[in-house]
XYZ file of C-alpha atoms in Angstrom:
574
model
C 69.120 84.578 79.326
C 69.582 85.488 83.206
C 68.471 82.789 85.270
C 68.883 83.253 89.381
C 68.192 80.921 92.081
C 65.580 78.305 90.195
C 66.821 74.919 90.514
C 69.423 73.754 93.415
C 68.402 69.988 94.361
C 70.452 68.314 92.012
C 73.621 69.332 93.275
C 72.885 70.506 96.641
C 73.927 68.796 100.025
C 71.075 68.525 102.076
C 70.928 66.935 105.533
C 67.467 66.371 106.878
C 66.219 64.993 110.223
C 62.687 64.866 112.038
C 60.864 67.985 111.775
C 59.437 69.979 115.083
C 55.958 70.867 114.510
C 57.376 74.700 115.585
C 60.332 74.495 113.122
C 62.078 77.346 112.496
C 63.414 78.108 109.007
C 66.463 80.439 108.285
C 68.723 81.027 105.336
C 71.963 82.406 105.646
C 73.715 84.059 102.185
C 77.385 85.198 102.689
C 80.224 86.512 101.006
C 84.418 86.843 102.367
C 87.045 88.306 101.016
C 85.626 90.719 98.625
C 89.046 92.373 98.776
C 87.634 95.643 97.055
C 86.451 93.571 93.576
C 83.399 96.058 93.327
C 83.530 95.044 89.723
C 83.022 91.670 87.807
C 86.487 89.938 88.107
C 87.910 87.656 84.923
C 88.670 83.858 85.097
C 88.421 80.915 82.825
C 86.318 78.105 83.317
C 86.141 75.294 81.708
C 81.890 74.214 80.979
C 81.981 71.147 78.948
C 85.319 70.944 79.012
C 85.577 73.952 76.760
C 88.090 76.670 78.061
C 85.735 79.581 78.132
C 86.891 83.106 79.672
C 84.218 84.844 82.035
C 83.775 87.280 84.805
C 82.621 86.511 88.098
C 80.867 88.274 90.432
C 80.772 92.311 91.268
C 78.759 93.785 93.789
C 75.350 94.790 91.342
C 74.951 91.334 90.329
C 75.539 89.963 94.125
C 72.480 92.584 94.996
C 70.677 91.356 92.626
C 71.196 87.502 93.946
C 70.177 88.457 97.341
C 66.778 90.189 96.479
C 65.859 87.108 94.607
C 66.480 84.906 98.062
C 64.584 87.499 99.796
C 61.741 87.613 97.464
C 61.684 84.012 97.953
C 62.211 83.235 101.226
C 60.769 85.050 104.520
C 63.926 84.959 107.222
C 67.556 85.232 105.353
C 70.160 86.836 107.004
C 72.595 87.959 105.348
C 76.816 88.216 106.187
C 80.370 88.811 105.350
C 83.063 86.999 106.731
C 86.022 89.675 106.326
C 88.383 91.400 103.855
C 86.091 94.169 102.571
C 89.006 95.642 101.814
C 92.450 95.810 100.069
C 92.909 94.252 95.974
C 91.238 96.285 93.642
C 91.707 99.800 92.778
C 88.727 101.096 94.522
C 90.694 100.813 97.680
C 94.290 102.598 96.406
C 91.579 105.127 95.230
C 88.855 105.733 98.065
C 90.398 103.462 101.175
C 87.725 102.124 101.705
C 84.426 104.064 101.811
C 82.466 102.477 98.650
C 83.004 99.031 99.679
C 81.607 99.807 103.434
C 78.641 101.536 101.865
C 78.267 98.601 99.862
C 77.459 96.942 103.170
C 74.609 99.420 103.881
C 72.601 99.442 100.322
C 72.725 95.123 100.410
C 71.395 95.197 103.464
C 74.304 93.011 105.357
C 73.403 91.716 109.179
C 76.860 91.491 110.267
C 80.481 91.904 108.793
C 83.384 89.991 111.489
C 86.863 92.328 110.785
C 89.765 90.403 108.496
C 93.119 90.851 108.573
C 93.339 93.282 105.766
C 91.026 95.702 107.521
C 93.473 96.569 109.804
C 96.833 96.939 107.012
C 96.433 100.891 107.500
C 95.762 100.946 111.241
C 93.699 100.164 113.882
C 92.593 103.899 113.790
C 92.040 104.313 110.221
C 89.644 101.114 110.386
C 87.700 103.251 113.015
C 87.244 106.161 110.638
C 86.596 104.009 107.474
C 84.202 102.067 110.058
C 82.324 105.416 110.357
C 80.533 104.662 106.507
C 78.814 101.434 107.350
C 75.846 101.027 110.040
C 76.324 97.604 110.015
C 76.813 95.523 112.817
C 80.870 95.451 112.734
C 81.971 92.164 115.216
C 85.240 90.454 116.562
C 85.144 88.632 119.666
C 88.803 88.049 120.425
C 89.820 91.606 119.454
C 90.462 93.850 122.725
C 90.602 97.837 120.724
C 90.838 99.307 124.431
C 94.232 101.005 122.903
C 92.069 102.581 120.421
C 88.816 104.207 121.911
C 87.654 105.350 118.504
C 87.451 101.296 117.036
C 86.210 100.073 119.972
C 83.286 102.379 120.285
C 82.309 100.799 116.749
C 83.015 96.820 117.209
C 80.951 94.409 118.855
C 81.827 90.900 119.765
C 78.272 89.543 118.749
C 75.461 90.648 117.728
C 71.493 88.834 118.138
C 69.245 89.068 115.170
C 65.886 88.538 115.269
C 63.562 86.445 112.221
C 60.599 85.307 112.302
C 60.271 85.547 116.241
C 62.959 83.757 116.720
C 66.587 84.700 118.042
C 70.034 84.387 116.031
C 73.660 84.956 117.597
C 76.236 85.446 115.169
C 79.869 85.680 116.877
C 82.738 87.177 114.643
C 86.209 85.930 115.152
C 89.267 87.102 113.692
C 92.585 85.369 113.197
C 94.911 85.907 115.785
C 97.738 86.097 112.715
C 96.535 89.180 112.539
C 99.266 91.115 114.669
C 102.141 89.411 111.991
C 100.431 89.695 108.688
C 98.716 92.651 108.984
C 99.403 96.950 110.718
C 96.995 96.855 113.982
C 99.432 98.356 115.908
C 98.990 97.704 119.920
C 95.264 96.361 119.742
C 95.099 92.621 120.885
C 94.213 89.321 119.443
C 93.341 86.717 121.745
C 92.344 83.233 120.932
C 89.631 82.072 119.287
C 88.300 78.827 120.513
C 89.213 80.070 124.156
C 86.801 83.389 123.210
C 84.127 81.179 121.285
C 83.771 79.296 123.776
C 83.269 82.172 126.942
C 80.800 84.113 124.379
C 78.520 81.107 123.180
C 78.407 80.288 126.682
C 77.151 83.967 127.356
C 74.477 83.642 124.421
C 72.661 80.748 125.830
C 72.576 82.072 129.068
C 70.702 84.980 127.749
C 68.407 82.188 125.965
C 69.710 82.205 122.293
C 70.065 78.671 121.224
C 70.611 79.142 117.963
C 74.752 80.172 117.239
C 76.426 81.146 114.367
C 80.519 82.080 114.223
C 81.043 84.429 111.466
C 85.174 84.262 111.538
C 87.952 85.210 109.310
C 90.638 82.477 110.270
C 90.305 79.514 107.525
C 88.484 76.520 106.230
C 90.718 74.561 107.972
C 90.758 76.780 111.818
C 86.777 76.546 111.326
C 86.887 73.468 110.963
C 88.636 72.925 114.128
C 86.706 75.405 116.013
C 83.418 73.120 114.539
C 84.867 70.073 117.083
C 86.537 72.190 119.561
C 83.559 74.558 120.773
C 80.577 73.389 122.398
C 76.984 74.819 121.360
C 77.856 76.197 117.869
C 75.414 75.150 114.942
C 76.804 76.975 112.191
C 80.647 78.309 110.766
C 80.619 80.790 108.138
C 84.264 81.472 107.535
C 86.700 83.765 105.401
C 90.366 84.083 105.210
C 91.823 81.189 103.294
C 89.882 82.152 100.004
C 88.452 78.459 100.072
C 85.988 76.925 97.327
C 83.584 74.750 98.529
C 80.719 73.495 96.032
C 78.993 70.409 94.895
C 78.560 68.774 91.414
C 77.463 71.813 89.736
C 80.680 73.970 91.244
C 82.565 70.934 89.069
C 80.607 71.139 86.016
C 82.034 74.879 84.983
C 85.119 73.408 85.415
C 86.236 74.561 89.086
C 87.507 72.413 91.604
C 86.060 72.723 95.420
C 88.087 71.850 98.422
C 85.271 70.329 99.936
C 81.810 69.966 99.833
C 78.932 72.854 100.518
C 78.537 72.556 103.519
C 81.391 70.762 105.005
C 79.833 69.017 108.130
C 81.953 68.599 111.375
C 81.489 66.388 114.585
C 81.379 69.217 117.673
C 82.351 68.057 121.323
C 79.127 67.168 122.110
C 78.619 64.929 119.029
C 76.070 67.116 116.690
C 76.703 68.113 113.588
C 78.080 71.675 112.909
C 77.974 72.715 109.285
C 81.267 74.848 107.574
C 80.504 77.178 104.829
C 82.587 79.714 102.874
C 82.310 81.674 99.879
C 85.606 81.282 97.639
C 86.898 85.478 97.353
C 86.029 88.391 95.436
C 82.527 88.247 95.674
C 82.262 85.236 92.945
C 80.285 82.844 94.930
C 76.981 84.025 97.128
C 77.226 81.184 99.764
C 73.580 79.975 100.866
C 72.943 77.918 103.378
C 69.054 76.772 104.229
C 68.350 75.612 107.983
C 65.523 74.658 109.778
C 65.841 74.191 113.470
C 63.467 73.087 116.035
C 62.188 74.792 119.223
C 65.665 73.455 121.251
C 67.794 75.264 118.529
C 68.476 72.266 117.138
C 69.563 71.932 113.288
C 66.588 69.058 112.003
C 67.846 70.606 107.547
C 70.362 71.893 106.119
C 70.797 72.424 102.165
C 73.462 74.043 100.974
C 72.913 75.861 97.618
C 76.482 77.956 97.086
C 75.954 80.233 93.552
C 78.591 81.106 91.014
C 77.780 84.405 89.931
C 78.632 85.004 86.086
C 78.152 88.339 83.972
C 77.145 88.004 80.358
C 79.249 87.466 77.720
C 81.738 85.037 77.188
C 85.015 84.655 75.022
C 87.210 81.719 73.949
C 90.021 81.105 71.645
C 89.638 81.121 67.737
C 92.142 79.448 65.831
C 94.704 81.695 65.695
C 94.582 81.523 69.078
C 92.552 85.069 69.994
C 90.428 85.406 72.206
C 86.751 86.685 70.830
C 82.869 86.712 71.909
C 81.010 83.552 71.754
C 78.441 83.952 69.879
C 75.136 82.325 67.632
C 74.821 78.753 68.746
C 77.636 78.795 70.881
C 76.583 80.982 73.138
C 73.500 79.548 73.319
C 74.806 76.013 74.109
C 76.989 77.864 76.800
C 73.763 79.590 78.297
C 71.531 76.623 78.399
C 74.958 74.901 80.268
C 74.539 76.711 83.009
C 71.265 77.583 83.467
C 70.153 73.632 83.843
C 73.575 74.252 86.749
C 72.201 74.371 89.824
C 75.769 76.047 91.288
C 75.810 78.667 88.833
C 73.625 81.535 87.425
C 74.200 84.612 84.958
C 73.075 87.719 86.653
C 71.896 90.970 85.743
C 73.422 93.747 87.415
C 70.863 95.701 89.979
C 70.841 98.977 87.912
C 70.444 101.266 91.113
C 73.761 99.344 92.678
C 75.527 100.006 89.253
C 73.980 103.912 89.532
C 75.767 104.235 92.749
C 79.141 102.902 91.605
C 79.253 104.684 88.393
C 80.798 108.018 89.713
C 83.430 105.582 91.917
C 83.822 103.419 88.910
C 84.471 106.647 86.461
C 87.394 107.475 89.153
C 89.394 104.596 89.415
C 89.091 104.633 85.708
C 90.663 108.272 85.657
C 93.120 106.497 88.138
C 94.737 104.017 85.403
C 96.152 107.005 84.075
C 98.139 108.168 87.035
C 101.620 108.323 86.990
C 103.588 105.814 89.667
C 107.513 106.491 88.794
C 109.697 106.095 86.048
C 111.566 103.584 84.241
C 114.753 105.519 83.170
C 115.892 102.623 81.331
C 113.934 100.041 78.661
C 112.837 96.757 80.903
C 112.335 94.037 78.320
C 110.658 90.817 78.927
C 111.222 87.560 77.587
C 109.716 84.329 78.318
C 112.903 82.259 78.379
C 116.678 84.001 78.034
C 117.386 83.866 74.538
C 116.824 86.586 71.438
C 112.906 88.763 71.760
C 110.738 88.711 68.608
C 112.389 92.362 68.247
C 115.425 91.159 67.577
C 117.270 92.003 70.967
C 119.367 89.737 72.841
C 118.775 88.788 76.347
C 120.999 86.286 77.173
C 120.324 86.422 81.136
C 116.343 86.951 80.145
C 113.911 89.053 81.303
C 114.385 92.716 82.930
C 111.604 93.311 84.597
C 110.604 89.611 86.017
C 113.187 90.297 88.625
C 112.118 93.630 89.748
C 108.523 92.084 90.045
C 110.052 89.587 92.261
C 111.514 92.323 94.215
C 108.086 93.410 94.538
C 106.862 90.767 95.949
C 109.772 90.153 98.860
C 109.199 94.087 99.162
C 105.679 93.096 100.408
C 105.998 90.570 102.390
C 108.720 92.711 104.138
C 106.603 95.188 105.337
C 104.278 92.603 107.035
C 107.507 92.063 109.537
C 107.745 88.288 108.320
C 109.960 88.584 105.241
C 109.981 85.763 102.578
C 113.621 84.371 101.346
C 112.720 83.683 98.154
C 110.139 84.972 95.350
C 109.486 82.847 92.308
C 107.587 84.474 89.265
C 106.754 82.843 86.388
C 107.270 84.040 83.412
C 104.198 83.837 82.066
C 102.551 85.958 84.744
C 104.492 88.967 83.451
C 102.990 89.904 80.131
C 104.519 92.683 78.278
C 108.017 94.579 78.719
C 108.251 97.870 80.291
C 108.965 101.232 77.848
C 111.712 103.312 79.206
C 109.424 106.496 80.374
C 106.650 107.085 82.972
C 104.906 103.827 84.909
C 101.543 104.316 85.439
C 98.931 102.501 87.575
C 97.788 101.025 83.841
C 100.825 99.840 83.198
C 101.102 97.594 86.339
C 98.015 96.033 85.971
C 98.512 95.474 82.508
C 101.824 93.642 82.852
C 100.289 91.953 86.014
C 96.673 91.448 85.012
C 95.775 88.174 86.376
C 94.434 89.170 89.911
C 97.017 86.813 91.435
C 97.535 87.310 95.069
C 100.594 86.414 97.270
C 101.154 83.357 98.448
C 103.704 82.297 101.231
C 105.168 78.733 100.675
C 107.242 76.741 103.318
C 109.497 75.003 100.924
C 112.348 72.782 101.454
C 115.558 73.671 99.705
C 114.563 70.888 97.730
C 111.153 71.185 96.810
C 112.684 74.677 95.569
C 115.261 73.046 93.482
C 112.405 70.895 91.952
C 110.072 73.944 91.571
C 113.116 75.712 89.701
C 113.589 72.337 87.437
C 110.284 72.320 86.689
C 110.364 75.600 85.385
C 113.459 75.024 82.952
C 112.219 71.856 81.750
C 108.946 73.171 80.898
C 109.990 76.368 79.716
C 107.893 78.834 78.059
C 105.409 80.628 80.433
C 106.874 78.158 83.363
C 110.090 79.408 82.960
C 111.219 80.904 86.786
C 112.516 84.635 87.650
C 113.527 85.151 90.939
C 114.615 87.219 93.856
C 116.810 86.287 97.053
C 118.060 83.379 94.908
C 120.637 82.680 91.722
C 120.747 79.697 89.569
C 122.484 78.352 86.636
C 120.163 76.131 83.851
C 122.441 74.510 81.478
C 120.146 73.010 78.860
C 122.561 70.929 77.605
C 122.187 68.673 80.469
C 119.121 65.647 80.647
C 115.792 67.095 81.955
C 115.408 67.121 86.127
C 119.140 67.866 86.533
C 119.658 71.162 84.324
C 119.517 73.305 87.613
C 122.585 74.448 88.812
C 124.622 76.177 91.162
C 121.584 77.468 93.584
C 122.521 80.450 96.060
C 120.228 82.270 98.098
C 121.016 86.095 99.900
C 120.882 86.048 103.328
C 119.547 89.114 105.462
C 123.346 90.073 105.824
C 123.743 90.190 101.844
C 125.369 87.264 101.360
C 125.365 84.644 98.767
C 125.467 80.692 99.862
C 124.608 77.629 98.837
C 120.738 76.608 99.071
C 120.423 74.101 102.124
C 118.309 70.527 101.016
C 116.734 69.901 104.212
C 116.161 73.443 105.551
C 112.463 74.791 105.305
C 112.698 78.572 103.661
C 109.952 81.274 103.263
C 108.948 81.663 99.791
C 106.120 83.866 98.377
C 104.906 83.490 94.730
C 101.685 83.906 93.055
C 98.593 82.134 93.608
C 98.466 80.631 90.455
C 102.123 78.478 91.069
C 101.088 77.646 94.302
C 97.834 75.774 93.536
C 100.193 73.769 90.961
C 99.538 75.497 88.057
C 102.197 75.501 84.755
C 102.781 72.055 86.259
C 104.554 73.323 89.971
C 102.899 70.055 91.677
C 105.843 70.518 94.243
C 103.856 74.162 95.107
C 100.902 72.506 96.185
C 103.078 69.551 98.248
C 104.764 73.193 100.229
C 105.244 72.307 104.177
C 102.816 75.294 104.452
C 100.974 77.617 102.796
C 99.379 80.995 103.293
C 97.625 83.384 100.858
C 98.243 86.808 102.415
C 95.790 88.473 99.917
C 97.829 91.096 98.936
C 97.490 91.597 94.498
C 100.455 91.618 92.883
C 99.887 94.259 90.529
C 99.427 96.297 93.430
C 102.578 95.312 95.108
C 104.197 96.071 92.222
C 102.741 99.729 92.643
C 103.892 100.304 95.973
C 107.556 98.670 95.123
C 107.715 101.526 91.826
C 106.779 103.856 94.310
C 108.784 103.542 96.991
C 111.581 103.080 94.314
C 110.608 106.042 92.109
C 112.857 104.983 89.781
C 113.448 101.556 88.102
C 116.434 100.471 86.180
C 117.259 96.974 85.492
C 118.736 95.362 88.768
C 123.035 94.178 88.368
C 121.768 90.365 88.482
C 118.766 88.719 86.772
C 119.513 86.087 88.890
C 119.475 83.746 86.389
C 122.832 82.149 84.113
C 121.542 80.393 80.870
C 123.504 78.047 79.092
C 121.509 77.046 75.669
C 121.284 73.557 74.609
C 123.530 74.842 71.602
C-alpha cells in the first residue's frame, strides 16, 4: 500500500487571509541536512503506541515525493537548506559527487552551503561544487581567498513561476570558521547581510523573499523579527522537527509547529520551516501571495517519508517483520496520517545509485587498523556472559569516548569531557583487523555528536543517573574518572570525580564551572533517562556520526589496545 501526498487538512497549519483576485500560488518542498543518507535510514517509532522499527527517507523515495507535488501542483520550487554532505558512507567513499548529482536528477532550485560542506576545504567544496548545476548560494560568505569557490557561489538567486518572481537568499552560519575547515574564506553576519540583500531584491522589483539558511530553528527564528521584507525562512543546521498532529501520531515529537510563524519588524507574519535531517521529512509549504507580494495562505503539509516493511519485538524480545493483520493495521495507520506516507522508491533514482550503492557496500569490508589486543564490552563492570571478569568494565567504551574528544579536537574547540553510554556500544571488539563494518556495527545507531555546556554538577547528576539506572545507561567516559560504590543509597553512589586538564592533569570536578562535553545525540535529547542532558546550559549538534569518528580515531591510531584507565572504579553492592 504506497500512499503519497492525498490527504493533509487534518493536521496541517494553515493561515488564510483575503484573497487578491491576481493571487499567486507557490509551493515550496525542502530538505537539510541530508548528511550523505542516500539510503533509507532506521528509527523506531512508536504508531499507536506500538514500538515499531522503520526506515526513513533515502533519496529514490524523496524523488518520488516531489514528482507527485509536481504532478499536482503547477509552481513548486524546490530547495535544500545545507549539509549535503558528511554522515554516511557515500561520502568516506566518493566525497561527495553522488550526493551533488543527486541535486541535478531531483531537479533542486537552490542549495545555501552548511557547515559540513566546507570540513575538507574551501577548495575541495569548489571542485566537489563542479558536479551540481544547481544554483549553489551564501550571502554572508566572502570566497575572494578562493577564486575557484567563488566563481561557483551566488548570494541569491531569482526564480521565476508562473510569471511571477521568487528571491531565495542562502545564509550560512557564521560558526562556520570554529566548527568546520574553511580555511581563510569569511563569514560575515547574517541579519546584517539579509538585510543589505533583501533590500537589493526589492529594488530590482522582487517582492516576494525567501532565506534559505543553514544557522538554526532558533537563529531563523530571530532573523524572522530582525529583518525587514522577508516572507518566508527555510532553515537547516540544528536538525529540528517541526510537524503537526500527524508528526505526533507515529510517535515523534516536533519542536514546534509546521510552520512556526514569527512577528517581523514591520509586524507581518513570516513563516519558519525546516525539515528534521537525513532526508526523512520532505518539508512543504503552500503559499499564495497577492500582487504586493504579500502572503494572503499558508498550509504547511511537512511528510514523513517511510520505506516498506516494518519490524517489532516478538516475545523473546527479537526483532522480526510485521506481518498478516499487523501490518495491515500498521499500513492503514498511516495512510489515514496526513504527516506521513510509505513511498516507493523512483526506480530510475535507485538505477543511478546502484553502482554507488554496490561500492560503499564493497567498502564495509575495508580494513581501518588493528586491535592487537581483545576489547571486550560490558554493559556494567562486573563478570561478561563469557565468563570473563571486568571489574573496571568495558574496553572499548573508553576508546569510543576517545573518539569522540578526538573529533571535536580537530574542529579547534575541544570538548572536556565525553560521556558514552553503554548501551550505544553494542558488541566487543575481536583482537585482529577493524574494518569499516566493524565500526558501524558496534556504533550502528546513526547518533551524531552533540556538544553540551554542563555544569560540574549537572555532570555529576548525568554520571548518577547512569549508575543508578544501570544497564544500557551505565556511563564510559573520557577526560574524566569516577568512583560508583553501589553500596551507597541511589543519587549519592558517585564518587571521587576528576577531570584531565589540557596539561594532563587530574583534579577535582568544579560544581559551578560550565565544561564542554560532547556525547551522543541520543543522551542529549534525554534519552536512558539523562533529563539533566536536555536541561545543558547549551547545546550544539555538530553533525559529525559517531561511527565515523570512531573510523578516523582507529585510523589515526592504527593500532588499538585497551587504554591504562577505564576511567571508571566499581565497587559492587556486595
Amino acid at each position: 500500500m504506497i500512499r503519497l501526498f492525498a490527504r493533509f487538512v487534518l493536521a496541517a497549519v494553515i493561515f488564510w487571509g483575503p484573497v487578491s483576485a491576481s493571487a499567486f500560488d507557490v509551493t515550496l518542498l525542502h530538505v537539510n541536512d541530508s548528511h550523505s543518507y542516500l539510503d533509507p535510514t532506521a528509527e523506531k517509532i512508536t504508531p499507536q503506541d506500538k514500538p515499531t522499527y522503520a526506515r526513513l527517507g533515502g533519496w529514490a523515495r524523496i524523488k518520488t515525493a516531489v514528482n507527485e507535488v509536481r504532478a499536482e501542483k503547477d509552481n513548486v520550487i524546490l530547495l535544500h537548506a545545507g549539509d549535503a554532505v558528511q554522515g554516511g558512507l557515500y561520502y568516506l567513499k566518493y566525497g561527495g559527487k553522488p550526493e551533488m548529482e543527486f541535486l541535478d536528477r531531483l531537479g533542486f532550485d537552490a542549495f545555501t552551503l552548511g557547515n559540513h560542506e566546507f570540513d575538507r576545504g574551501a577548495s575541495y567544496l569548489a571542485g566537489v561544487l563542479g558536479f551540481t548545476k544547481v544554483p549553489v548560494l551564501c550571502a554572508n560568505l566572502d570566497a575572494s581567498s578562493v577564486p575557484a569557490l567563488a566563481a561557483k557561489v551566488r548570494p541569491y538567486v531569482i526564480v521565476e513561476r508562473g510569471g511571477q518572481r521568487v528571491g531565495i537568499v542562502g545564509l550560512i552560519t557564521p560558526e562556520t570558521k570554529f566548527i568546520s575547515a574553511p580555511g581563510d574564506v569569511r563569514f560575515s553576519d547574517t541579519v546584517h547581510m539579509a538585510t543589505l540583500i533583501v533590500r537589493e531584491l526589492q529594488a530590482r522589483g522582487v517582492n516576494k523573499i525567501v532565506l534559505l539558511t543553514h544557522e538554526g530553528f532558533e537563529a531563523d527564528k530571530r532573523l524572522a523579527a530582525e529583518v525587514p521584507g522577508v516572507d518566508v525562512i527555510v532553515g537547516g543546521h540544528s536538525h529540528t522537527l517541526l510537524g503537526n498532529a500527524g508528526i505526533e501520531s507515529m510517535g515523534l515529537r516536533p519542536a514546534a509547529a509546521y510552520p512556526t510563524v514569527v512577528k517581523g519588524p514591520d509586524g507581518s507574519d513570516v513563516y519558519v520551516v525546516t525539515a528534521w535531517k537525513w532526508g526523512r521529512v520532505l518539508g512543504r509549504l503552500d503559499l499564495t501571495f497577492d500582487d504586493e507580494g504579500r502572503v494572503t495562505g499558508a498550509e504547511g503539509k511537512p511528510l514523513l517519508i517511510l520505506a516498506d516493511g516494518f519490524k517489532r519485538k516478538n516475545d523473546a524480545g527479537q526483532k522480526v517483520a510485521l506481518q498478516g493483520a499487523d501490518n495491515e493495521e500498521l499500513l492503514a495507520f498511516i495512510q489515514a496520517d496526513p504527516e506521513a506516507a510509505v513511498v516507493a522508491a523512483d526506480p530510475a533514482a535507485r538505477k543511478f545509485l546502484g553502482p554507488y550503492s554496490e561500492g560503499v557496500e564493497a567498502m564495509r569490508t575495508e580494513v581501518i587498523g588493528e586491535a592487537v589486543l581483545p576489547l571486550p564490552h560490558i554493559r556494567v563492570p562486573g563478570i561478561t556472559d563469557s565468563g570473563e571478569s571486568l571489574p573496571h568494565g568495558s574496553l572499548i567504551a573508553p576508546l569510543v569516548c576517545q573518539s569522540l574528544l578526538a573529533k571535536l579536537k580537530e574542529t579547534g574547540q575541544p570538548a572536556d569531557i565525553a560521556l558514552q553510554n553503554s548501551g550505544g556500544v553494542r558488541e566487543s571488539v575481536d583482537q585482529g583487523d577493524i574494518t569499516m563494518g566493524t565500526a558501524y556495527t558496534l556504533l550502528p545507531f546513526n547518533n551524531t555528536l552533540v556538544l553540551l555546556g554542563l555544569t560540574g554538577d549537572q555532570v555529576h547528576q548525568a554520571l548518577e543517573t547512569g549508575v543508578d539506572r544501570g544497564g544500557g545507561a551505565f556511563l564510559y567516559t573520557g577526560g574524566l574518572r569516577y568512583t560508583a560504590d553501589m553500596r551507597r543509597p541511589e543519587g549519592d553512589r558517585v564518587l571521587c570525580i576528576d577531570t584531565l586538564d589540557m596539561a594532563g592533569n587530574w583534579t577535582p570536578l568544579d560544581p559551578a564551572r560550565i565544561y564542554r562535553v560532547v556525547t551522543n545525540s541520543y543522551l542529549a535529547s534525554g534519552g536512558d533517562g539523562f533529563d539533566v542532558m536536555k536541561a545543558a546550559v547549551s547545546s550544539y549538534d555538530t553533525g559529525f556520526v559517531d561511527a565515523q569518528a570512531f573510523i578516523d580515531y582507529v585510523r589515526q591510531q592504527r593500532m588499538l589496545k585497551p587504554l591504562p584507565t577505564t576511567g571508571v572504579r566499581y565497587i559492587p553492592a556486595k
